[in-house]
Coordinates of C-alpha atoms and ligand atoms in Angstrom, one line a residue:
M155 CA 0.0 0.0 0.0
K156 CA 1.2 3.5 -0.8
K157 CA 2.4 5.4 2.2
T158 CA 0.7 8.7 3.0
L159 CA 2.8 11.8 3.5
Q160 CA 2.2 11.6 7.2
Q161 CA 3.4 8.0 7.3
K162 CA 6.5 8.9 5.3
A163 CA 7.2 11.7 7.8
E164 CA 6.8 9.5 10.8
H165 CA 9.1 6.9 9.2
I166 CA 11.8 9.6 8.7
L167 CA 11.6 10.7 12.3
D168 CA 11.7 7.1 13.6
S169 CA 14.7 6.2 11.4
N170 CA 16.6 9.3 12.6
F171 CA 15.9 8.6 16.3
K172 CA 19.0 7.0 17.9
T173 CA 18.1 4.7 20.7
E174 CA 21.7 4.5 22.0
G175 CA 21.6 8.2 22.9
E176 CA 17.9 8.8 23.0
F177 CA 17.9 11.7 20.6
T178 CA 17.2 12.4 16.9
I179 CA 19.7 13.4 14.3
P180 CA 18.8 16.1 11.8
C181 CA 19.7 13.7 9.0
E182 CA 22.0 10.8 8.2
N183 CA 25.7 11.5 7.3
L184 CA 25.5 15.3 7.0
Y185 CA 24.4 15.9 10.6
P186 CA 25.1 12.9 12.8
F187 CA 24.6 14.4 16.3
Q188 CA 22.0 16.2 18.4
W189 CA 21.4 19.9 17.4
F190 CA 19.7 22.3 19.8
W191 CA 16.9 23.9 17.7
D192 CA 16.5 20.8 15.5
S193 CA 15.7 18.7 18.6
G194 CA 13.1 21.2 19.8
L195 CA 11.3 21.3 16.5
I196 CA 11.6 17.5 16.1
A197 CA 9.8 17.1 19.4
I198 CA 6.8 18.9 18.1
G199 CA 6.5 16.3 15.3
F200 CA 6.9 13.4 17.7
A201 CA 4.3 14.8 20.1
H202 CA 1.6 14.1 17.5
Y203 CA 2.1 10.3 17.5
D204 CA 4.7 9.3 20.1
M205 CA 4.7 11.6 23.2
Q206 CA 7.4 9.5 24.9
K207 CA 9.9 10.2 22.2
A208 CA 9.0 13.9 22.2
E209 CA 9.7 14.0 25.9
R210 CA 12.9 12.0 25.6
E211 CA 14.2 14.3 22.9
I212 CA 13.8 17.3 25.2
K213 CA 15.1 15.5 28.3
T214 CA 18.3 14.4 26.5
L215 CA 18.9 17.9 25.2
L216 CA 18.5 19.5 28.6
K217 CA 20.7 16.9 30.3
A218 CA 23.6 18.4 28.4
Q219 CA 22.9 21.9 29.8
W220 CA 25.9 23.5 31.5
S221 CA 25.9 24.6 35.1
N222 CA 25.5 28.3 34.1
G223 CA 22.3 27.5 32.2
F224 CA 23.9 27.5 28.7
I225 CA 22.6 24.9 26.2
P226 CA 25.1 24.0 23.5
H227 CA 24.3 24.0 19.8
I228 CA 25.6 20.5 19.1
I229 CA 25.9 17.6 21.6
F230 CA 28.3 15.0 20.4
H231 CA 26.6 11.9 21.9
T232 CA 28.4 9.5 19.6
E233 CA 31.9 9.3 18.0
T234 CA 32.0 9.7 14.3
D235 CA 34.4 11.6 12.0
S236 CA 31.7 12.1 9.3
Y237 CA 31.2 15.7 10.5
F238 CA 33.6 18.6 10.7
P239 CA 34.3 20.4 13.0
G240 CA 33.7 17.8 15.7
A241 CA 34.1 17.6 19.5
N242 CA 37.9 17.7 19.4
F243 CA 37.9 21.0 17.5
H244 CA 35.2 22.7 19.6
R245 CA 36.6 21.6 23.0
S246 CA 33.7 22.6 25.3
D247 CA 35.8 21.4 28.2
L248 CA 37.7 24.7 28.1
H249 CA 34.8 26.4 29.8
P250 CA 34.9 25.9 33.5
E251 CA 31.1 25.5 33.8
S252 CA 30.6 23.1 30.8
N253 CA 29.0 19.8 31.3
P254 CA 31.7 17.2 32.0
K255 CA 29.4 14.3 30.9
Y256 CA 28.7 15.6 27.4
K257 CA 31.1 16.8 24.7
S258 CA 29.6 19.7 22.9
T259 CA 30.2 22.9 21.1
G260 CA 30.8 26.2 23.0
M261 CA 28.1 28.0 21.1
T262 CA 24.3 27.9 21.3
Q263 CA 21.3 28.1 18.9
P264 CA 17.9 29.9 18.8
P265 CA 16.2 29.2 22.2
V266 CA 13.2 27.3 21.0
T267 CA 12.7 25.1 24.1
G268 CA 10.3 27.3 25.9
F269 CA 7.7 27.5 23.1
V270 CA 8.4 23.8 22.2
L271 CA 7.2 22.8 25.7
K272 CA 4.1 24.8 25.2
E273 CA 3.5 23.2 21.7
I274 CA 3.9 19.8 23.2
Y275 CA 1.3 20.7 25.8
R276 CA -1.1 22.0 23.1
I277 CA -0.8 18.8 21.1
S278 CA -1.0 16.4 24.1
E279 CA -4.2 14.4 24.6
V280 CA -3.2 13.6 28.2
K281 CA -2.6 17.2 29.4
E282 CA -2.2 16.3 33.1
S283 CA 0.7 13.9 32.5
T284 CA 2.3 16.2 29.9
L285 CA 2.2 19.0 32.4
K286 CA 3.9 16.8 35.0
F287 CA 6.7 16.2 32.5
I288 CA 6.9 19.9 31.7
E289 CA 7.2 20.6 35.5
T290 CA 10.4 18.4 35.6
Q291 CA 12.1 20.4 32.8
I292 CA 10.8 23.9 32.9
D293 CA 13.2 25.3 35.4
K294 CA 16.1 24.3 33.2
V295 CA 14.6 26.4 30.4
Y296 CA 14.1 29.3 32.7
D297 CA 17.8 29.0 33.7
N298 CA 18.7 29.1 30.1
H299 CA 16.9 32.4 29.6
R300 CA 18.6 33.7 32.7
Y301 CA 21.9 32.8 31.2
F302 CA 21.0 34.8 28.1
Y303 CA 19.9 37.9 29.9
E304 CA 22.8 37.9 32.4
N305 CA 25.6 37.0 29.9
R306 CA 24.6 38.0 26.4
D307 CA 23.3 41.5 26.9
P308 CA 26.4 43.6 27.8
Q309 CA 24.6 47.0 27.5
N310 CA 21.6 45.7 29.4
E311 CA 19.2 46.5 26.5
G312 CA 16.9 43.5 26.6
L313 CA 18.4 42.2 23.4
V314 CA 20.9 39.3 23.4
Y315 CA 23.7 38.9 21.0
I316 CA 25.0 35.9 19.1
Y317 CA 28.8 35.6 18.5
H318 CA 28.8 33.2 15.6
N319 CA 26.8 32.6 12.5
W320 CA 26.3 29.0 13.6
E321 CA 24.4 30.4 16.6
S322 CA 21.9 32.1 14.3
G323 CA 20.8 28.9 12.6
T324 CA 20.8 30.8 9.3
D325 CA 24.4 29.9 8.8
N326 CA 25.5 31.5 5.6
S327 CA 22.9 34.1 5.1
P328 CA 24.2 36.9 2.8
I329 CA 23.7 39.2 5.8
W330 CA 27.0 37.8 7.3
D331 CA 28.9 38.9 4.1
D332 CA 29.1 42.4 5.6
I333 CA 30.8 41.0 8.7
W334 CA 33.2 38.8 6.7
E335 CA 34.3 42.0 4.9
T336 CA 35.6 43.3 8.3
M337 CA 37.7 40.2 8.9
N338 CA 40.7 38.6 7.3
P339 CA 41.2 35.2 8.9
P340 CA 44.1 32.8 8.1
E341 CA 43.5 30.1 5.5
Y342 CA 43.1 27.0 7.7
D343 CA 44.1 23.6 6.7
F344 CA 41.1 21.2 7.3
E345 CA 39.1 18.6 5.7
R346 CA 35.4 19.4 5.1
R347 CA 32.9 16.5 5.4
D348 CA 29.7 18.2 4.4
T349 CA 30.7 18.6 0.8
T350 CA 31.3 14.8 0.6
H351 CA 27.6 14.3 1.5
V352 CA 26.0 17.0 -0.6
D353 CA 26.7 19.1 -3.7
P354 CA 29.3 21.8 -2.8
E355 CA 27.2 24.2 -4.9
E356 CA 24.6 24.0 -2.1
R357 CA 27.0 24.6 0.8
P358 CA 29.2 27.5 2.0
S359 CA 32.6 28.1 0.5
K360 CA 36.0 27.1 1.9
R361 CA 36.8 30.8 2.6
E362 CA 33.5 31.2 4.5
Y363 CA 34.5 28.2 6.7
D364 CA 37.8 30.0 7.4
H365 CA 35.8 32.8 9.0
Y366 CA 33.6 30.4 10.9
L367 CA 36.6 28.6 12.4
H368 CA 38.5 31.8 13.1
I369 CA 35.7 33.1 15.4
I370 CA 35.8 29.8 17.3
E371 CA 39.6 30.0 17.7
I372 CA 39.2 33.4 19.3
A373 CA 36.5 32.0 21.7
K374 CA 38.6 29.0 22.5
A375 CA 41.7 31.1 23.2
N376 CA 39.5 32.8 25.9
N377 CA 38.0 29.5 27.2
Y378 CA 34.6 30.5 25.9
N379 CA 34.3 33.3 28.5
D380 CA 31.3 35.4 27.6
E381 CA 32.8 38.7 28.7
K382 CA 35.9 38.1 26.6
I383 CA 33.8 37.1 23.6
A384 CA 31.7 40.2 23.9
E385 CA 35.0 42.2 24.0
L386 CA 36.9 40.4 21.2
S387 CA 34.6 38.5 18.8
P388 CA 34.6 40.0 15.3
F389 CA 31.0 38.6 15.0
L390 CA 28.6 40.1 17.6
V391 CA 25.1 40.5 16.3
Q392 CA 21.6 41.1 17.7
D393 CA 19.6 38.8 15.5
P394 CA 15.8 39.3 15.1
L395 CA 15.1 35.6 14.6
F396 CA 17.2 34.5 17.7
N397 CA 15.7 37.2 19.9
A398 CA 12.2 36.5 18.6
M399 CA 12.6 32.8 19.6
L400 CA 13.7 34.0 23.1
I401 CA 10.7 36.3 23.4
K402 CA 8.2 33.6 22.1
S403 CA 9.7 31.2 24.6
N404 CA 9.4 33.8 27.5
E405 CA 5.7 34.1 26.6
S406 CA 5.3 30.3 26.7
L407 CA 7.2 29.9 30.0
I408 CA 4.8 32.5 31.6
E409 CA 1.8 30.6 30.4
L410 CA 3.2 27.2 31.5
Y411 CA 4.3 28.5 35.0
N412 CA 0.7 29.9 35.4
L413 CA -0.7 26.5 34.6
I414 CA 1.6 24.7 37.0
G415 CA 0.9 27.2 39.8
G416 CA 3.4 28.8 42.3
N417 CA 6.6 30.2 40.9
E418 CA 5.5 33.8 41.3
N419 CA 9.0 35.2 41.3
K420 CA 9.9 33.5 38.1
I421 CA 6.8 34.7 36.4
K422 CA 7.6 38.2 37.6
Q423 CA 11.1 38.0 36.3
L424 CA 10.0 36.6 32.9
K425 CA 7.5 39.5 32.6
K426 CA 10.2 42.0 33.2
W427 CA 12.5 40.5 30.6
Q428 CA 9.6 40.2 28.2
Q429 CA 8.6 43.8 28.5
K430 CA 12.1 45.1 28.1
S431 CA 12.9 42.9 25.2
K432 CA 9.8 43.6 23.2
T433 CA 10.3 47.4 23.6
A434 CA 14.0 47.3 22.6
F435 CA 13.2 44.9 19.8
N436 CA 10.7 47.3 18.3
D437 CA 12.8 50.5 19.0
K438 CA 16.1 49.1 17.7
L439 CA 15.4 46.4 15.1
F440 CA 12.5 47.7 13.2
D441 CA 13.6 49.4 10.0
E442 CA 11.0 52.0 9.1
E443 CA 12.3 52.4 5.5
L444 CA 12.4 48.7 4.7
G445 CA 9.2 48.0 6.7
A446 CA 10.5 45.0 8.6
Y447 CA 13.0 43.9 11.2
V448 CA 16.7 43.7 10.5
H449 CA 19.9 42.5 12.3
Y450 CA 22.1 44.8 14.3
D451 CA 25.9 44.5 14.2
L452 CA 26.9 45.3 17.7
R453 CA 30.7 45.0 17.0
N454 CA 30.6 47.7 14.3
E455 CA 27.6 49.5 15.7
K456 CA 25.4 49.5 12.6
A457 CA 22.2 48.0 11.3
L458 CA 22.5 45.3 8.7
R459 CA 19.8 46.5 6.4
Y460 CA 18.6 43.4 4.5
L461 CA 15.3 41.5 4.2
S462 CA 15.4 37.8 5.0
S463 CA 12.9 35.3 6.4
S464 CA 14.2 36.3 9.8
S465 CA 12.8 39.8 9.2
F466 CA 9.2 38.3 9.5
A467 CA 9.8 35.8 12.3
P468 CA 8.8 38.4 15.0
L469 CA 5.2 37.8 13.9
F470 CA 5.4 34.4 15.5
A471 CA 6.5 36.0 18.8
N472 CA 3.7 38.7 18.8
I473 CA 6.3 41.5 18.7
P474 CA 4.9 44.0 16.1
D475 CA 1.7 45.9 16.7
T476 CA -1.0 45.5 14.1
E477 CA 0.2 48.5 12.1
K478 CA 3.8 47.2 11.9
A479 CA 2.5 43.7 11.1
E480 CA 0.5 45.0 8.1
T481 CA 3.5 46.9 6.8
M482 CA 5.6 43.8 7.1
V483 CA 3.2 41.6 5.3
D484 CA 2.9 44.1 2.5
V485 CA 6.7 44.1 2.2
M486 CA 6.9 40.4 2.3
M487 CA 4.3 39.9 -0.4
E488 CA 5.9 42.6 -2.6
K489 CA 9.4 41.2 -2.4
F490 CA 9.0 37.5 -1.6
G491 CA 5.4 36.8 -2.7
N492 CA 5.6 37.0 -6.5
E493 CA 3.4 34.3 -8.1
N494 CA 6.5 32.7 -9.6
Q495 CA 8.0 32.1 -6.1
Y496 CA 7.1 29.7 -3.4
L497 CA 6.8 31.4 0.0
C498 CA 9.0 32.0 1.7
A499 CA 12.5 32.5 0.3
S500 CA 15.1 32.7 3.1
F501 CA 16.6 35.8 1.6
D502 CA 15.2 38.8 -0.5
P503 CA 14.7 37.4 -4.0
T504 CA 15.0 40.9 -5.4
S505 CA 18.6 41.3 -4.0
E506 CA 21.8 40.7 -5.9
R507 CA 22.9 38.4 -3.1
F508 CA 19.9 36.1 -3.5
N509 CA 20.9 32.5 -4.5
P510 CA 17.9 30.1 -4.5
K511 CA 20.1 27.0 -4.5
K512 CA 22.5 27.7 -1.8
Y513 CA 21.8 26.8 1.9
W514 CA 20.6 29.9 3.7
R515 CA 21.2 32.3 0.8
G516 CA 17.7 32.0 -0.7
P517 CA 16.0 28.6 -0.6
V518 CA 12.8 27.9 1.3
W519 CA 13.2 26.3 4.7
V520 CA 10.3 24.4 6.4
N521 CA 11.2 25.6 9.9
L522 CA 11.0 29.3 9.0
N523 CA 7.8 28.6 7.0
W524 CA 6.2 26.9 10.0
M525 CA 6.9 30.0 12.2
L526 CA 5.7 32.3 9.5
Y527 CA 2.5 30.3 9.0
N528 CA 1.8 30.4 12.8
G529 CA 2.7 34.1 13.0
L530 CA 0.5 35.1 10.1
K531 CA -2.4 33.2 11.6
Q532 CA -2.0 34.9 15.0
Y533 CA -2.4 38.3 13.3
G534 CA -5.4 37.1 11.2
F535 CA -3.6 37.1 7.8
N536 CA -5.4 33.8 7.1
D537 CA -5.2 33.7 3.3
I538 CA -1.4 34.3 3.2
A539 CA -1.0 31.9 6.0
E540 CA -2.8 29.3 3.9
R541 CA -0.5 30.0 0.9
V542 CA 2.5 29.4 3.1
K543 CA 1.0 26.1 4.3
T544 CA 0.0 24.9 0.9
D545 CA 3.4 25.9 -0.6
T546 CA 5.2 24.0 2.1
I547 CA 3.1 20.8 1.6
T548 CA 3.4 21.1 -2.2
I549 CA 7.2 21.4 -2.2
I550 CA 7.6 18.4 0.1
E551 CA 5.1 16.3 -1.9
N552 CA 6.8 17.1 -5.2
N553 CA 10.4 16.7 -4.1
G554 CA 10.7 14.7 -0.8
F555 CA 11.7 15.6 2.7
Y556 CA 14.7 17.8 1.9
E557 CA 16.6 20.2 4.1
Y558 CA 15.8 23.2 1.8
F559 CA 14.0 23.9 -1.5
D560 CA 14.3 26.1 -4.5
S561 CA 11.9 29.1 -4.2
R562 CA 11.5 29.4 -8.0
K563 CA 8.4 27.6 -9.1
E564 CA 9.9 27.0 -12.6
M565 CA 12.6 24.8 -11.1
H566 CA 10.0 22.4 -9.7
K567 CA 8.7 21.5 -13.2
D568 CA 11.3 18.9 -14.4
N569 CA 14.1 19.1 -11.9
K570 CA 14.6 18.0 -8.4
A571 CA 14.3 21.2 -6.5
G572 CA 15.1 19.9 -3.0
Y573 CA 18.6 20.5 -1.8
G574 CA 21.0 19.7 1.0
G575 CA 20.3 16.7 3.2
N576 CA 17.4 14.3 2.5
N577 CA 15.0 12.6 4.9
F578 CA 15.4 15.7 7.0
S579 CA 14.0 15.5 10.5
W580 CA 12.5 19.0 11.1
T581 CA 11.0 19.0 7.6
A582 CA 9.2 15.8 8.6
A583 CA 8.3 17.0 12.1
L584 CA 6.8 20.3 11.1
L585 CA 5.0 18.8 8.2
I586 CA 3.2 16.5 10.6
D587 CA 2.3 19.5 12.7
L588 CA 0.9 21.4 9.6
L589 CA -1.1 18.4 8.5
N590 CA -2.7 18.0 12.0
E591 CA -3.3 21.5 13.2
Ligands
2M8_756 C1 23.0 23.8 9.7 O1 24.2 24.1 10.5 C2 25.3 23.2 10.7 C3 26.1 23.9 11.8 O2 25.3 24.1 12.9 C4 26.2 22.9 9.5 O3 26.0 23.5 8.5 O4 27.1 22.1 9.7 C5 22.0 24.9 9.9 O5 21.0 24.9 9.0 C6 21.5 24.9 11.3 O6 20.5 25.8 11.5 C7 20.9 23.5 11.7 O7 20.6 23.5 13.0 C8 22.0 22.4 11.4 C9 21.4 21.0 11.6 O8 20.2 20.9 10.9 O9 22.5 22.5 10.1

């Protein structure tokens, strides 16, 4: 019997689940470990048909938390040399508060865990027992937020910085080109692994990797000390996607703590952070001329004035007022919403830097589409939300469960327009959520 799309998605998630470590890899070969934001989004998919796995995914992730609240971006549960740079390059042990039980990177990723717990609760058919599970984990997520506000906001603005493009999740967005222009790293001698698994045309260049490694070398030379990184890292950015994830997660933590009861002090603190963050986000990151949110380069004190799918993610976190939201949606439809494009390209299709085949430089990503869909619905833009949903389902149906997809509709006629890794976990997980909401 032919498998339905949902069955195919479940099969992918189950195949990528690793019983020996109780976590799910993003995909075979290319990404063989546990990634922070992947795991969170994967748990949302599992919650629809296997709550135990959803809970295990989060539990395993949070077990690797450091004693200062930090959650690493990759946890190297297993030994394999099919990925570069691995545990021996990252050396998380250099940080005095790193977790001695788990090798990891010394950088983080968008803090999705708060809203993921809330999503799991929304999906659950046994709310009481799910809430009990949440109760065992929620303080760890709170500690993670405290880590961010206490260590990643040197000017006490309510906006946290990222110090590496790999922390953004949108790894080689054209936005970072401006930062690479301010750097001149050495040419490192290393063996890439990603380009043995997928077409190099779809991945970052060797020179880009030199920049990525150089920032880590600086952080390592300072034992991943946050203050030193804030002082010395050539990459120091307030990212609207990253901060929107934190704000959305604050909102979810407040709701969950209210359901659990007690914890008045934590709720009070979360509300304080939330108020401050939302105000600063709107004051500093909204670009009136472009009509959407942009990144801010804290190292060089200037806005990075480009439109990307990250510019619209704040809708998901209820950050813009309705007037700003309308402006943003108009801009999105004008620049990204042409009938010959699938929604939503990861970078402005009208820009010279747009590349619809290469990683985060233009293709459509299912995780960002999922946030956009939910954000648009929250503000009542139901028709556009439906287009995002239909586009997402169509590109997966036509191509398979790829990591990213060409945004140009013409490319979907005769060619395979899915790129990067295949049988990709968050593509499967979030499709399940879209099919069942
Ligand atoms: C991609 O990033 C990793 C490094 O973290 C890589 O290219 O090696 C990004 O798309 C990132 O957002 C994602 O979490 C990761 C695993 O799916 O892959």
